[in-house]
PDB file of C-alpha atoms and ligand atoms in Angstrom:
ATOM      1  CA  MET D  26     114.009 119.103  81.370  1.00 93.00           C
ATOM      2  CA  ILE D  27     110.031 119.190  83.351  1.00 96.00           C
ATOM      3  CA  LYS D  28     108.069 121.193  79.855  1.00 97.00           C
ATOM      4  CA  ILE D  29     105.596 123.500  81.441  1.00 98.00           C
ATOM      5  CA  LYS D  30     102.173 123.356  79.027  1.00 98.00           C
ATOM      6  CA  SER D  31      99.442 126.451  78.361  1.00 98.00           C
ATOM      7  CA  ARG D  32      96.235 126.441  79.222  1.00 97.00           C
ATOM      8  CA  GLU D  33      96.029 125.952  75.551  1.00 98.00           C
ATOM      9  CA  GLU D  34      98.606 122.546  75.284  1.00 98.00           C
ATOM     10  CA  ILE D  35      96.371 121.442  78.610  1.00 98.00           C
ATOM     11  CA  GLU D  36      93.238 121.556  76.413  1.00 98.00           C
ATOM     12  CA  LEU D  37      94.377 119.332  73.499  1.00 98.00           C
ATOM     13  CA  MET D  38      95.893 117.534  76.068  1.00 98.00           C
ATOM     14  CA  ARG D  39      92.129 116.657  77.432  1.00 98.00           C
ATOM     15  CA  GLU D  40      90.926 116.053  74.154  1.00 98.00           C
ATOM     16  CA  SER D  41      93.859 112.710  73.592  1.00 98.00           C
ATOM     17  CA  ALA D  42      92.827 112.086  76.964  1.00 98.00           C
ATOM     18  CA  LEU D  43      89.223 111.881  76.865  1.00 98.00           C
ATOM     19  CA  ILE D  44      89.637 109.464  72.996  1.00 98.00           C
ATOM     20  CA  VAL D  45      91.401 107.328  75.783  1.00 98.00           C
ATOM     21  CA  SER D  46      88.582 107.484  78.679  1.00 98.00           C
ATOM     22  CA  LYS D  47      86.439 106.407  76.439  1.00 98.00           C
ATOM     23  CA  THR D  48      88.442 103.763  74.616  1.00 98.00           C
ATOM     24  CA  LEU D  49      88.724 102.248  77.704  1.00 98.00           C
ATOM     25  CA  GLY D  50      84.713 102.549  78.583  1.00 98.00           C
ATOM     26  CA  GLU D  51      84.823 100.715  75.259  1.00 98.00           C
ATOM     27  CA  ILE D  52      86.831  97.880  76.629  1.00 98.00           C
ATOM     28  CA  ALA D  53      84.714  97.825  79.991  1.00 98.00           C
ATOM     29  CA  LYS D  54      81.773  96.511  77.681  1.00 98.00           C
ATOM     30  CA  ALA D  55      83.392  94.132  76.209  1.00 98.00           C
ATOM     31  CA  VAL D  56      85.734  91.978  78.722  1.00 98.00           C
ATOM     32  CA  LYS D  57      84.297  89.242  79.524  1.00 98.00           C
ATOM     33  CA  PRO D  58      85.477  85.425  79.737  1.00 98.00           C
ATOM     34  CA  GLY D  59      86.024  83.936  76.658  1.00 98.00           C
ATOM     35  CA  VAL D  60      87.263  87.219  75.005  1.00 98.00           C
ATOM     36  CA  THR D  61      90.986  87.400  74.242  1.00 98.00           C
ATOM     37  CA  THR D  62      93.550  90.380  74.097  1.00 98.00           C
ATOM     38  CA  LEU D  63      93.486  90.224  70.502  1.00 98.00           C
ATOM     39  CA  GLN D  64      90.177  91.643  70.415  1.00 98.00           C
ATOM     40  CA  LEU D  65      90.466  93.276  73.000  1.00 98.00           C
ATOM     41  CA  ASP D  66      92.857  95.499  70.837  1.00 98.00           C
ATOM     42  CA  LYS D  67      91.124  95.337  67.282  1.00 98.00           C
ATOM     43  CA  ILE D  68      87.997  97.439  69.402  1.00 98.00           C
ATOM     44  CA  ALA D  69      90.207  99.916  70.240  1.00 98.00           C
ATOM     45  CA  GLU D  70      92.520 100.560  67.632  1.00 98.00           C
ATOM     46  CA  GLU D  71      89.623 101.325  65.434  1.00 98.00           C
ATOM     47  CA  PHE D  72      87.390 103.656  68.165  1.00 98.00           C
ATOM     48  CA  ILE D  73      90.840 105.405  68.409  1.00 98.00           C
ATOM     49  CA  ARG D  74      91.171 105.934  65.091  1.00 98.00           C
ATOM     50  CA  ASP D  75      87.455 106.491  64.680  1.00 98.00           C
ATOM     51  CA  HIS D  76      88.410 109.625  66.690  1.00 97.00           C
ATOM     52  CA  GLY D  77      90.609 110.084  65.190  1.00 97.00           C
ATOM     53  CA  ALA D  78      93.671 109.673  66.578  1.00 98.00           C
ATOM     54  CA  ILE D  79      97.087 107.296  66.441  1.00 98.00           C
ATOM     55  CA  PRO D  80      97.446 104.316  69.012  1.00 98.00           C
ATOM     56  CA  GLY D  81      99.895 105.575  71.131  1.00 97.00           C
ATOM     57  CA  PHE D  82     101.758 102.388  71.703  1.00 95.00           C
ATOM     58  CA  LEU D  83     101.935 100.819  68.522  1.00 94.00           C
ATOM     59  CA  GLY D  84     105.358 101.857  66.685  1.00 92.00           C
ATOM     60  CA  LEU D  85     106.067 103.374  69.865  1.00 93.00           C
ATOM     61  CA  TYR D  86     109.838 101.695  70.436  1.00 91.00           C
ATOM     62  CA  ASP D  87     108.450  98.857  68.196  1.00 92.00           C
ATOM     63  CA  PHE D  88     105.731  97.430  70.819  1.00 94.00           C
ATOM     64  CA  PRO D  89     103.154  95.522  68.391  1.00 94.00           C
ATOM     65  CA  ASN D  90     100.198  97.053  69.529  1.00 96.00           C
ATOM     66  CA  THR D  91      97.402  99.174  69.778  1.00 97.00           C
ATOM     67  CA  LEU D  92      97.062  98.090  73.865  1.00 97.00           C
ATOM     68  CA  CYS D  93      99.108  96.730  76.724  1.00 97.00           C
ATOM     69  CA  MET D  94      96.807  93.287  78.320  1.00 97.00           C
ATOM     70  CA  SER D  95      98.614  92.475  81.926  1.00 97.00           C
ATOM     71  CA  PRO D  96      96.710  89.888  82.927  1.00 98.00           C
ATOM     72  CA  ASN D  97      96.744  88.536  86.354  1.00 97.00           C
ATOM     73  CA  GLU D  98     100.611  88.170  87.703  1.00 97.00           C
ATOM     74  CA  GLN D  99     101.748  90.407  84.839  1.00 97.00           C
ATOM     75  CA  VAL D 100     102.129  93.981  86.408  1.00 95.00           C
ATOM     76  CA  VAL D 101     102.454  95.560  83.153  1.00 96.00           C
ATOM     77  CA  HIS D 102     103.653  95.945  78.689  1.00 95.00           C
ATOM     78  CA  GLY D 103     101.549  92.096  78.516  1.00 95.00           C
ATOM     79  CA  ILE D 104     101.284  91.584  74.427  1.00 96.00           C
ATOM     80  CA  PRO D 105      97.985  90.451  73.448  1.00 96.00           C
ATOM     81  CA  ASN D 106      97.198  87.427  71.942  1.00 97.00           C
ATOM     82  CA  LYS D 107      94.650  84.708  70.980  1.00 98.00           C
ATOM     83  CA  GLU D 108      94.536  83.345  74.441  1.00 97.00           C
ATOM     84  CA  PRO D 109      90.969  83.921  76.223  1.00 98.00           C
ATOM     85  CA  LEU D 110      90.304  85.837  79.390  1.00 98.00           C
ATOM     86  CA  LEU D 111      88.856  83.097  81.884  1.00 98.00           C
ATOM     87  CA  GLU D 112      85.910  83.909  84.861  1.00 98.00           C
ATOM     88  CA  GLY D 113      87.457  84.563  87.832  1.00 98.00           C
ATOM     89  CA  ASP D 114      91.156  86.471  86.126  1.00 98.00           C
ATOM     90  CA  ILE D 115      92.237  90.208  86.424  1.00 98.00           C
ATOM     91  CA  ILE D 116      93.407  91.424  83.305  1.00 98.00           C
ATOM     92  CA  SER D 117      95.297  95.572  83.734  1.00 98.00           C
ATOM     93  CA  VAL D 118      95.095  97.347  80.460  1.00 98.00           C
ATOM     94  CA  ASP D 119      96.691 100.404  79.153  1.00 98.00           C
ATOM     95  CA  CYS D 120      96.022 102.853  76.693  1.00 98.00           C
ATOM     96  CA  GLY D 121      97.092 105.236  74.331  1.00 98.00           C
ATOM     97  CA  ALA D 122      96.162 107.789  71.788  1.00 98.00           C
ATOM     98  CA  LEU D 123      97.926 110.190  70.152  1.00 98.00           C
ATOM     99  CA  LYS D 124      95.852 113.365  68.790  1.00 98.00           C
ATOM    100  CA  ASN D 125      96.786 117.384  68.115  1.00 96.00           C
ATOM    101  CA  GLY D 126     100.542 116.623  68.776  1.00 98.00           C
ATOM    102  CA  PHE D 127     100.157 115.287  72.138  1.00 98.00           C
ATOM    103  CA  TYR D 128      99.108 112.003  73.938  1.00 98.00           C
ATOM    104  CA  GLY D 129      97.023 110.754  76.258  1.00 98.00           C
ATOM    105  CA  ASP D 130      98.248 107.401  78.328  1.00 98.00           C
ATOM    106  CA  HIS D 131      95.987 106.254  80.542  1.00 97.00           C
ATOM    107  CA  ALA D 132      94.780 102.766  82.112  1.00 98.00           C
ATOM    108  CA  TYR D 133      92.216 100.456  84.324  1.00 98.00           C
ATOM    109  CA  THR D 134      92.466  96.851  85.504  1.00 98.00           C
ATOM    110  CA  PHE D 135      89.020  95.103  85.024  1.00 98.00           C
ATOM    111  CA  ALA D 136      87.523  92.200  87.016  1.00 98.00           C
ATOM    112  CA  VAL D 137      86.622  89.306  84.599  1.00 98.00           C
ATOM    113  CA  GLY D 138      83.402  87.903  85.188  1.00 98.00           C
ATOM    114  CA  GLU D 139      83.277  87.460  89.069  1.00 98.00           C
ATOM    115  CA  ILE D 140      86.495  88.010  91.219  1.00 98.00           C
ATOM    116  CA  ASP D 141      87.718  86.640  94.261  1.00 98.00           C
ATOM    117  CA  GLU D 142      87.610  89.117  97.770  1.00 98.00           C
ATOM    118  CA  GLU D 143      91.585  88.938  97.440  1.00 98.00           C
ATOM    119  CA  LEU D 144      91.548  90.122  94.345  1.00 98.00           C
ATOM    120  CA  LYS D 145      88.558  92.277  94.675  1.00 98.00           C
ATOM    121  CA  LYS D 146      90.484  94.405  97.532  1.00 98.00           C
ATOM    122  CA  LEU D 147      93.722  94.321  95.447  1.00 98.00           C
ATOM    123  CA  LEU D 148      91.858  96.674  92.474  1.00 98.00           C
ATOM    124  CA  ASP D 149      90.157  98.806  95.664  1.00 98.00           C
ATOM    125  CA  ILE D 150      93.228  99.580  97.001  1.00 98.00           C
ATOM    126  CA  THR D 151      95.533  99.864  93.645  1.00 98.00           C
ATOM    127  CA  LYS D 152      92.488 102.706  93.150  1.00 98.00           C
ATOM    128  CA  ALA D 153      92.568 104.656  95.552  1.00 98.00           C
ATOM    129  CA  SER D 154      95.729 104.381  95.982  1.00 98.00           C
ATOM    130  CA  LEU D 155      95.885 106.550  92.665  1.00 98.00           C
ATOM    131  CA  TYR D 156      93.623 109.708  93.632  1.00 98.00           C
ATOM    132  CA  LEU D 157      95.818 109.465  97.231  1.00 98.00           C
ATOM    133  CA  GLY D 158      98.491 110.019  94.792  1.00 98.00           C
ATOM    134  CA  ILE D 159      96.592 112.651  92.649  1.00 98.00           C
ATOM    135  CA  ARG D 160      95.815 115.150  96.057  1.00 98.00           C
ATOM    136  CA  GLU D 161      99.124 115.661  96.514  1.00 98.00           C
ATOM    137  CA  PHE D 162      99.974 116.561  93.373  1.00 98.00           C
ATOM    138  CA  LYS D 163      99.444 120.147  93.765  1.00 98.00           C
ATOM    139  CA  ILE D 164     101.817 123.388  93.889  1.00 98.00           C
ATOM    140  CA  GLY D 165     103.991 123.282  97.779  1.00 97.00           C
ATOM    141  CA  ASN D 166     104.548 119.379  97.454  1.00 98.00           C
ATOM    142  CA  ARG D 167     107.440 117.874  94.951  1.00 98.00           C
ATOM    143  CA  VAL D 168     107.362 113.717  93.619  1.00 98.00           C
ATOM    144  CA  GLY D 169     108.048 111.849  96.624  1.00 98.00           C
ATOM    145  CA  ASP D 170     104.758 113.598  98.310  1.00 98.00           C
ATOM    146  CA  VAL D 171     103.173 111.463  95.324  1.00 98.00           C
ATOM    147  CA  GLY D 172     105.494 108.929  95.816  1.00 98.00           C
ATOM    148  CA  PHE D 173     105.107 108.559  98.958  1.00 98.00           C
ATOM    149  CA  ALA D 174     101.143 108.307  99.736  1.00 98.00           C
ATOM    150  CA  ILE D 175     100.702 105.523  97.131  1.00 98.00           C
ATOM    151  CA  GLN D 176     103.668 103.435  98.980  1.00 98.00           C
ATOM    152  CA  ASN D 177     102.561 104.216 102.610  1.00 98.00           C
ATOM    153  CA  TYR D 178      98.826 103.259 101.868  1.00 98.00           C
ATOM    154  CA  THR D 179      99.115 100.011 100.085  1.00 98.00           C
ATOM    155  CA  GLU D 180     101.908  98.774 101.389  1.00 98.00           C
ATOM    156  CA  LYS D 181      99.843  98.704 105.363  1.00 98.00           C
ATOM    157  CA  ASN D 182      97.055  97.286 103.474  1.00 98.00           C
ATOM    158  CA  GLY D 183     100.389  94.363 102.692  1.00 98.00           C
ATOM    159  CA  TYR D 184     101.137  95.016  99.204  1.00 98.00           C
ATOM    160  CA  GLY D 185     104.436  95.624  96.937  1.00 98.00           C
ATOM    161  CA  VAL D 186     104.747  98.633  95.135  1.00 98.00           C
ATOM    162  CA  VAL D 187     106.665  98.078  92.449  1.00 98.00           C
ATOM    163  CA  ARG D 188     110.072  99.852  91.930  1.00 97.00           C
ATOM    164  CA  GLU D 189     111.575  99.917  88.680  1.00 96.00           C
ATOM    165  CA  LEU D 190     108.570 101.634  86.816  1.00 96.00           C
ATOM    166  CA  VAL D 191     107.057 104.595  87.172  1.00 98.00           C
ATOM    167  CA  GLY D 192     104.243 107.060  86.420  1.00 98.00           C
ATOM    168  CA  HIS D 193     106.092 110.103  84.280  1.00 98.00           C
ATOM    169  CA  GLY D 194     106.010 113.775  82.567  1.00 98.00           C
ATOM    170  CA  LEU D 195     103.298 114.035  79.887  1.00 98.00           C
ATOM    171  CA  GLY D 196     102.973 115.675  76.331  1.00 98.00           C
ATOM    172  CA  LYS D 197     104.431 116.090  72.329  1.00 98.00           C
ATOM    173  CA  GLU D 198     105.802 112.571  74.105  1.00 97.00           C
ATOM    174  CA  MET D 199     104.464 109.869  75.889  1.00 97.00           C
ATOM    175  CA  HIS D 200     107.798 109.807  78.412  1.00 97.00           C
ATOM    176  CA  GLU D 201     109.030 113.011  79.914  1.00 98.00           C
ATOM    177  CA  ASP D 202     110.115 114.657  82.792  1.00 98.00           C
ATOM    178  CA  PRO D 203     109.881 114.162  85.431  1.00 98.00           C
ATOM    179  CA  GLU D 204     109.922 110.750  86.331  1.00 98.00           C
ATOM    180  CA  MET D 205     106.828 110.011  89.102  1.00 98.00           C
ATOM    181  CA  PRO D 206     107.401 106.870  91.225  1.00 98.00           C
ATOM    182  CA  ASN D 207     105.176 105.151  92.879  1.00 98.00           C
ATOM    183  CA  TYR D 208     107.001 105.341  96.304  1.00 98.00           C
ATOM    184  CA  GLY D 209     109.469 107.775  97.908  1.00 98.00           C
ATOM    185  CA  LYS D 210     110.479 110.589 101.002  1.00 98.00           C
ATOM    186  CA  ARG D 211     108.246 112.638 102.069  1.00 98.00           C
ATOM    187  CA  GLY D 212     109.402 116.612 100.715  1.00 98.00           C
ATOM    188  CA  ARG D 213     111.887 115.229  97.773  1.00 98.00           C
ATOM    189  CA  GLY D 214     112.469 114.964  94.693  1.00 97.00           C
ATOM    190  CA  LYS D 215     111.481 118.231  92.019  1.00 97.00           C
ATOM    191  CA  LYS D 216     109.119 120.308  92.447  1.00 98.00           C
ATOM    192  CA  PHE D 217     105.394 120.621  91.393  1.00 98.00           C
ATOM    193  CA  ILE D 218     105.164 123.651  89.201  1.00 97.00           C
ATOM    194  CA  GLU D 219     101.892 125.402  87.456  1.00 98.00           C
ATOM    195  CA  GLY D 220     101.046 123.905  84.064  1.00 98.00           C
ATOM    196  CA  MET D 221     102.509 120.590  84.781  1.00 98.00           C
ATOM    197  CA  VAL D 222     101.164 117.175  83.351  1.00 98.00           C
ATOM    198  CA  VAL D 223     102.259 114.091  84.447  1.00 98.00           C
ATOM    199  CA  ALA D 224     100.975 110.084  84.634  1.00 98.00           C
ATOM    200  CA  ILE D 225     100.603 108.894  87.662  1.00 98.00           C
ATOM    201  CA  GLU D 226     100.648 105.180  87.906  1.00 98.00           C
ATOM    202  CA  PRO D 227      99.961 103.380  90.479  1.00 98.00           C
ATOM    203  CA  MET D 228     101.455  99.162  89.446  1.00 98.00           C
ATOM    204  CA  ILE D 229     101.277  97.473  92.560  1.00 98.00           C
ATOM    205  CA  ASN D 230     101.147  92.916  93.980  1.00 98.00           C
ATOM    206  CA  LEU D 231      99.161  91.018  96.019  1.00 98.00           C
ATOM    207  CA  GLY D 232     102.654  90.118  97.059  1.00 98.00           C
ATOM    208  CA  THR D 233     106.046  90.929  96.675  1.00 97.00           C
ATOM    209  CA  HIS D 234     106.958  93.885  94.500  1.00 97.00           C
ATOM    210  CA  ARG D 235     109.850  92.416  92.690  1.00 97.00           C
ATOM    211  CA  ILE D 236     109.233  91.388  89.415  1.00 97.00           C
ATOM    212  CA  LYS D 237     111.432  89.956  86.416  1.00 96.00           C
ATOM    213  CA  GLN D 238     110.602  90.132  82.456  1.00 93.00           C
ATOM    214  CA  PHE D 239     109.337  87.904  80.119  1.00 91.00           C
ATOM    215  CA  SER D 240     111.815  86.453  76.739  1.00 90.00           C
ATOM    216  CA  ASP D 241     109.732  88.512  74.386  1.00 89.00           C
ATOM    217  CA  GLY D 242     111.539  91.464  75.581  1.00 90.00           C
ATOM    218  CA  TRP D 243     108.347  93.316  76.778  1.00 92.00           C
ATOM    219  CA  THR D 244     106.309  91.765  79.309  1.00 94.00           C
ATOM    220  CA  ILE D 245     107.054  92.436  83.120  1.00 96.00           C
ATOM    221  CA  LYS D 246     105.543  90.209  85.762  1.00 97.00           C
ATOM    222  CA  THR D 247     105.615  89.157  89.104  1.00 97.00           C
ATOM    223  CA  ALA D 248     108.632  87.861  90.948  1.00 97.00           C
ATOM    224  CA  ASP D 249     106.737  85.346  92.780  1.00 97.00           C
ATOM    225  CA  ASN D 250     103.697  84.627  90.114  1.00 97.00           C
ATOM    226  CA  LYS D 251     100.673  86.865  92.309  1.00 98.00           C
ATOM    227  CA  ALA D 252      98.361  89.197  90.686  1.00 98.00           C
ATOM    228  CA  SER D 253      99.060  93.142  90.011  1.00 98.00           C
ATOM    229  CA  ALA D 254      97.285  95.902  89.604  1.00 98.00           C
ATOM    230  CA  HIS D 255      97.136  99.213  87.650  1.00 98.00           C
ATOM    231  CA  PHE D 256      95.213 102.794  87.249  1.00 98.00           C
ATOM    232  CA  GLU D 257      96.511 105.403  85.631  1.00 98.00           C
ATOM    233  CA  HIS D 258      95.267 108.802  84.844  1.00 98.00           C
ATOM    234  CA  ASP D 259      96.346 111.701  83.113  1.00 98.00           C
ATOM    235  CA  VAL D 260      96.740 115.410  85.527  1.00 98.00           C
ATOM    236  CA  ALA D 261      96.991 119.031  85.597  1.00 98.00           C
ATOM    237  CA  ILE D 262      98.173 120.818  87.650  1.00 98.00           C
ATOM    238  CA  VAL D 263      95.958 124.667  87.046  1.00 98.00           C
ATOM    239  CA  ASN D 264      95.958 127.375  89.567  1.00 97.00           C
ATOM    240  CA  GLY D 265      98.267 125.461  91.452  1.00 98.00           C
ATOM    241  CA  LYS D 266      95.546 122.011  92.314  1.00 98.00           C
ATOM    242  CA  PRO D 267      95.650 118.803  90.442  1.00 98.00           C
ATOM    243  CA  GLU D 268      93.143 118.708  88.026  1.00 98.00           C
ATOM    244  CA  LEU D 269      92.114 115.538  85.865  1.00 98.00           C
ATOM    245  CA  LEU D 270      91.855 115.333  82.480  1.00 98.00           C
ATOM    246  CA  SER D 271      91.662 111.800  81.658  1.00 98.00           C
ATOM    247  CA  THR D 272      88.203 110.327  83.761  1.00 98.00           C
ATOM    248  CA  PHE D 273      86.773 106.730  84.332  1.00 98.00           C
ATOM    249  CA  ALA D 274      83.132 107.789  83.671  1.00 98.00           C
ATOM    250  CA  TYR D 275      83.006 105.784  80.827  1.00 98.00           C
ATOM    251  CA  VAL D 276      84.237 102.133  82.419  1.00 98.00           C
ATOM    252  CA  ASN D 277      81.778 103.103  85.435  1.00 98.00           C
ATOM    253  CA  ASP D 278      78.884 104.288  83.212  1.00 98.00           C
ATOM    254  CA  ALA D 279      80.086 100.650  81.490  1.00 98.00           C
ATOM    255  CA  LEU D 280      80.034  98.371  84.722  1.00 98.00           C
ATOM    256  CA  GLY D 281      77.424 100.549  86.488  1.00 98.00           C
ATOM    257  CA  ILE D 282      79.228 101.552  89.543  1.00 97.00           C
ATOM    258  CA  ILE D 283      78.661 104.513  91.651  1.00 97.00           C
ATOM    259  CA  THR D 284      81.466 106.299  93.024  1.00 96.00           C
ATOM    260  CA  ASN D 285      82.636 110.388  93.206  1.00 96.00           C
ATOM    261  CA  GLU D 286      85.862 109.498  93.528  1.00 96.00           C
ATOM    262  CA  GLU D 287      86.944 111.928  90.963  1.00 98.00           C
ATOM    263  CA  SER D 288      84.830 114.670  91.618  1.00 96.00           C
ATOM    264  CA  GLU D 289      87.770 116.919  93.376  1.00 96.00           C
ATOM    265  CA  PHE D 290      89.902 116.673  90.871  1.00 98.00           C
ATOM    266  CA  ARG D 291      87.574 118.363  87.316  1.00 93.00           C
ATOM    267  CA  ALA D 292      88.190 121.075  86.327  1.00 85.00           C
ATOM    268  CA  SER D 293      85.591 124.347  88.003  1.00 72.00           C
TER     269      SER D 293
HETATM  270 MG1   MG Y 383      99.676 103.932  80.390  1.00 90.31          MG
HETATM  271 MG1   MG Y 384     102.039 105.359  81.886  1.00 90.31          MG
END
């Protein structure tokens, strides 16, 4: 059952999302060759707690940490560890926070130092596909319209769209209805309704869409060991249109990226 949020609830969810956005901004400052994913995890946990929130993933389904940290061929759900990141790696960072009883949940894939052109393009295309998907999250459309937009664009670029893991409704629970696949057919699936809040999160692979799970029971990696990227935003339907609750503005500030890619989805 889809749980519709009131305007007041959407404002509370914006607070939760912004804590995650700011946390990812702190991570952006700290990602560099030599840092470990466990060190980044500690930065995130402290920052979230200092801002009056609770790490959203820690203990959820027994996940052991604050961040899911998935380098290179890992897709999602990687567990932070003491391995240093290396120049040329990419690292997908997924973060959740719980405040006022509502979850924020979004993700960014960072370059570690200088990365090669093939990886740069994977990050650019995956992030662009997220915004193409968000544009379809509006009254008059259905779940399949978002998935189609993401799949069509990324497959045209020769990439693989992960099937087994999907976006989701978001609210008092981390995973609510509906499921939001990153693939689909136009005009299919559940209809979008005013006051829906979802996490849209393309997981896009350089090679095959197929994945495997590590024996740790968590980490998902690509079946061909090629790189994978993951970007995620929290979005509400307000006045029939998609409105971003999360933002990459703090990441962009930290990395010196100038862009207006979020401007059409801001609250008016
Ligand atoms: Mg997430
Ligand atoms: Mg999510």
